[in-house]
C-alpha positions as a printed Julia matrix, in Angstrom:
326×3 Matrix{Float64}:
  29.92  148.78  -25.76
  32.94  150.05  -27.51
  32.01  148.49  -30.72
  28.55  149.84  -30.63
  29.93  153.34  -30.05
  32.27  152.82  -32.94
  29.45  151.79  -35.22
  27.36  154.82  -34.15
  30.31  157.11  -34.88
  30.82  155.56  -38.3
  27.24  155.91  -39.18
  27.06  159.57  -38.1
  30.19  160.28  -40.01
  28.86  158.6   -43.23
  25.53  160.57  -42.85
  27.46  163.81  -42.5
  29.59  162.95  -45.53
  26.49  162.17  -47.71
  24.82  165.42  -46.62
  28.05  167.39  -47.52
  28.16  165.6   -50.95
  24.43  166.38  -51.54
  25.03  169.94  -50.6
  28.04  170.16  -52.84
  26.12  168.68  -55.71
  23.01  170.89  -55.24
  24.88  174.09  -54.38
  25.77  175.0   -58.04
  22.12  174.86  -58.98
  21.11  176.81  -56.0
  23.7   179.49  -56.93
  22.56  179.41  -60.5
  19.0   180.03  -59.38
  19.98  182.79  -57.12
  22.1   184.45  -59.99
  18.97  184.22  -62.34
  16.86  185.92  -59.65
  19.41  188.6   -59.28
  19.68  189.12  -62.93
  15.97  189.42  -63.18
  15.85  191.97  -60.36
  18.64  193.97  -62.02
  16.91  193.87  -65.39
  13.72  195.2   -63.75
  15.68  197.9   -62.05
  17.38  198.68  -65.29
  14.15  198.96  -67.09
  12.68  201.07  -64.5
  15.7   203.38  -64.53
  15.56  203.56  -68.31
  12.03  204.5   -68.22
  12.75  207.13  -65.64
  16.0   208.64  -66.88
  16.28  207.69  -70.48
  19.88  208.52  -70.64
  22.62  206.55  -72.2
  25.3   207.28  -69.53
  23.39  205.9   -66.75
  22.49  202.97  -68.91
  26.07  202.19  -69.44
  27.01  202.44  -65.88
  24.18  200.21  -64.87
  25.22  197.76  -67.45
  28.76  197.72  -66.13
  27.57  197.15  -62.62
  25.32  194.31  -63.63
  28.3   192.7   -65.56
  30.55  193.09  -62.47
  27.81  191.48  -60.15
  27.56  188.61  -62.69
  31.27  188.12  -62.79
  31.5   188.05  -58.96
  28.68  185.53  -58.75
  30.27  183.3   -61.38
  33.55  183.52  -59.62
  31.99  182.45  -56.31
  30.11  179.69  -58.06
  33.39  178.49  -59.67
  35.52  178.75  -56.43
  33.03  177.28  -54.16
  33.95  173.57  -54.72
  37.6   174.54  -54.35
  36.93  176.21  -51.04
  35.05  173.0   -49.85
  38.04  170.9   -51.09
  40.39  173.15  -49.16
  38.43  172.76  -45.9
  38.25  169.08  -46.35
  42.02  168.94  -46.98
  42.53  170.94  -43.75
  40.37  168.42  -41.87
  42.47  165.59  -43.43
  45.58  167.38  -42.29
  44.16  167.54  -38.69
  43.32  163.94  -38.86
  46.71  163.01  -39.98
  48.32  164.86  -37.06
  46.01  163.22  -34.71
  47.01  159.86  -36.14
  50.68  160.75  -35.72
  49.95  161.67  -32.06
  48.11  158.32  -31.43
  51.03  156.49  -33.0
  53.42  158.23  -30.63
  51.28  157.36  -27.69
  51.16  153.68  -28.81
  54.92  153.64  -29.1
  55.44  155.13  -25.55
  52.86  152.74  -24.39
  54.72  149.78  -25.95
  57.99  150.94  -24.35
  56.42  151.23  -20.96
  54.88  147.59  -21.53
  58.41  146.5   -22.27
  59.84  147.98  -19.15
  56.95  146.56  -17.01
  57.65  143.1   -18.54
  61.42  143.41  -17.73
  60.48  144.51  -14.18
  58.21  141.58  -13.88
  60.89  139.23  -15.12
  63.33  140.61  -12.48
  60.88  140.18   -9.7
  60.18  136.65  -10.6
  63.93  135.98  -10.71
  64.34  137.48   -7.31
  61.56  135.3    -5.99
  63.13  132.32   -7.56
  66.35  133.24   -5.78
  64.86  133.96   -2.44
  62.74  130.9    -2.14
  65.7   128.43   -2.04
  67.45  130.69    0.42
  64.36  130.66    2.53
  64.21  126.93    2.43
  67.88  126.71    3.36
  67.37  128.9     6.31
  64.41  126.76    7.51
  66.51  123.62    7.19
  69.45  125.34    9.05
  66.9   126.27   11.82
  65.67  122.7    11.94
  69.13  121.23   12.26
  69.95  123.72   15.03
  66.84  122.61   16.89
  67.85  119.07   16.54
  71.4   119.82   17.75
  70.05  121.67   20.76
  67.84  118.65   21.58
  70.81  116.32   21.46
  72.89  118.59   23.46
  70.11  118.8    26.09
  69.8   115.06   26.15
  73.48  114.77   26.63
  73.46  117.39   29.4
  70.78  115.33   31.0
  72.93  112.22   30.87
  75.81  114.09   32.34
  73.86  115.33   35.23
  72.63  111.91   35.87
  76.2   110.58   35.83
  77.21  113.4    38.1
  74.6   112.54   40.42
  75.64  108.9    40.51
  79.23  110.03   41.09
  78.2   112.1    44.0
  76.33  109.2    45.44
  79.33  107.02   45.06
  81.47  109.54   46.63
  79.19  109.82   49.6
  79.31  106.09   49.94
  83.04  106.05   49.83
  83.18  108.79   52.41
  80.83  106.79   54.67
  83.04  103.71   54.19
  86.15  105.65   55.06
  84.45  106.93   58.23
  83.53  103.4    59.15
  87.08  102.18   58.43
  88.43  104.97   60.67
  86.07  103.98   63.42
  87.08  100.44   63.03
  90.81  101.46   63.16
  90.2   103.44   66.2
  88.5   100.47   67.82
  91.38   98.14   66.84
  93.86  100.48   68.31
  91.86  100.7    71.52
  91.66   96.95   71.58
  95.48   96.69   71.07
  96.07   99.09   73.8
  93.94   96.93   76.19
  95.74   93.91   75.13
  99.01   95.58   75.82
  97.8    96.53   79.13
  96.92   92.89   79.74
 100.22   91.74   78.5
 101.02   89.3    81.53
  98.39   86.95   80.17
  99.2    83.87   78.09
 100.13   83.25   74.57
  96.61   83.54   73.47
  96.73   87.13   74.05
  99.85   87.34   71.9
  98.05   85.63   69.09
  95.19   87.93   69.42
  97.51   90.79   69.3
  98.99   89.6    66.01
  95.61   89.06   64.48
  94.7    92.56   65.48
  97.81   93.86   63.85
  97.17   92.0    60.61
  93.55   93.31   60.66
  94.88   96.82   61.25
  97.16   96.43   58.23
  94.31   95.32   56.06
  92.2    98.12   57.22
  94.98  100.66   56.4
  95.25   99.12   52.92
  91.59   99.37   52.41
  91.69  102.98   53.63
  94.27  103.74   51.08
  92.38  102.15   48.27
  89.44  103.99   49.25
  91.29  107.28   49.35
  92.68  106.61   45.83
  89.16  105.86   44.68
  88.04  109.03   46.16
  90.66  111.0    44.26
  89.68  109.34   41.07
  85.96  110.07   41.61
  86.91  113.72   42.36
  88.8   113.89   39.1
  85.93  112.31   37.23
  83.62  114.87   38.83
  85.85  117.75   37.8
  85.87  116.46   34.23
  82.14  116.08   34.17
  81.71  119.72   35.46
  83.98  120.91   32.82
  82.03  119.1    30.22
  78.83  120.49   31.53
  80.13  124.01   31.29
  81.29  123.29   27.7
  77.99  121.96   26.74
  76.19  124.98   28.25
  78.48  127.22   26.31
  77.73  125.37   23.04
  73.92  125.67   23.89
  74.18  129.36   24.41
  76.09  129.69   21.06
  73.5   127.64   19.28
  70.7   129.76   20.91
  72.35  132.85   19.61
  72.76  131.49   16.19
  69.09  130.38   16.24
  68.02  133.93   17.09
  70.11  135.23   14.13
  68.58  132.78   11.78
  65.12  133.7    13.01
  65.84  137.34   12.39
  67.19  136.66    8.9
  64.17  134.45    8.32
  61.74  137.25    9.28
  63.58  139.67    7.09
  63.4   137.3     4.15
  59.69  136.87    4.78
  59.19  140.55    4.77
  61.2   140.93    1.64
  59.14  138.28    0.0
  55.94  139.93    0.94
  57.13  143.18   -0.48
  58.18  141.5    -3.66
  54.81  139.82   -4.03
  53.06  143.1    -3.39
  55.23  144.72   -5.97
  54.7   141.88   -8.43
  50.87  142.27   -8.09
  51.18  146.04   -8.61
  53.14  145.48  -11.72
  50.67  142.96  -13.03
  47.86  145.45  -12.36
  49.74  148.2   -14.28
  50.48  145.81  -17.06
  46.77  144.93  -17.4
  45.78  148.59  -17.32
  48.39  149.5   -19.95
  47.14  146.62  -22.14
  43.54  147.87  -21.85
  44.75  151.4   -22.75
  46.67  150.09  -25.65
  43.49  148.27  -26.89
  41.46  151.47  -26.62
  44.18  153.45  -28.48
  44.22  150.82  -31.14
  40.46  151.03  -31.58
  40.66  154.79  -31.69
  43.38  154.54  -34.3
  41.25  152.26  -36.41
  38.24  154.64  -36.17
  40.56  157.54  -37.27
  41.86  155.53  -40.14
  38.29  154.8   -41.21
  37.46  158.5   -40.94
  40.58  159.3   -42.9
  39.55  156.9   -45.73
  36.09  158.29  -45.82
  37.47  161.79  -46.17
  39.89  160.82  -48.72
  36.94  159.32  -50.69
  35.11  162.63  -50.24
  38.03  164.49  -51.53
  38.26  162.28  -54.64
  34.61  162.82  -55.25
  35.08  166.54  -54.85
  38.04  166.41  -57.18
  35.96  164.47  -59.79
  33.05  166.79  -59.32
  35.27  169.92  -59.69
  36.9   168.48  -62.78
  33.55  167.65  -64.34
  32.09  170.98  -63.26
  34.92  172.99  -64.61
  35.17  170.84  -67.74
  31.43  171.23  -68.69
  31.56  174.92  -67.56
């Protein structure tokens, strides 16, 4: 479409220039004919005045007026190509000013394109820097999730161990209760034997056996008490470990929240950078189109300038030939 408009403008301009040249070539002939007609009219008037007045003074005045008119017409006839040449030179000056203005616009446009390209490069560098950071944050978040999973599994194992210890502690307490009952039974039996002391040696042996059994039960009771203390200490350690794991989980959860917030901020920043990048690309395309249009307009003006220069040369040649032959 632009090429068709350019061709139409060039054709119209060439037609105008040809018409101007034709008018310039035919104008001296037309002026000469007009001058001859005026001379004939003046001669007719002069003859009529001579016939009417028949005086020499009036005749001289009329002749002087006629000569002045002829000189003015000749002067106009001689200066007309120069006036046309001056007009075309003014038009050339305007075209040159317009070309300078277009060149300045193209220069500004090129500077703006350069700035946009630098901005585009900067945005691409920022994207290249932010993408590894985003990947690093994702990896850290994944590692935190895995660590939380491991800690939860460890916490579950500790809870199971704590449950087993509690069951064992309960069993030990039940055994202690049974031993205490057994000791009480043995003591009661010994008291009964002591009450039945007048019996024979058999009773004495039974008493010795009961004493031995009582000693064994006391030792067993002491062992169970020690075991109970150990279990209580172990239970306390497990509780402390559970508290420590819970604290670590809370810290990891807070760190995970911070990483998620940072990840969201990076995503928003990436989206804004992408939008800005698209906007810069769109502006770059528009500026390139505008530059293309300005270049086409510049070429058109250069063609017009060349045609006008050709017309000026033709006018100069015509003026030279005209004045030379005149």
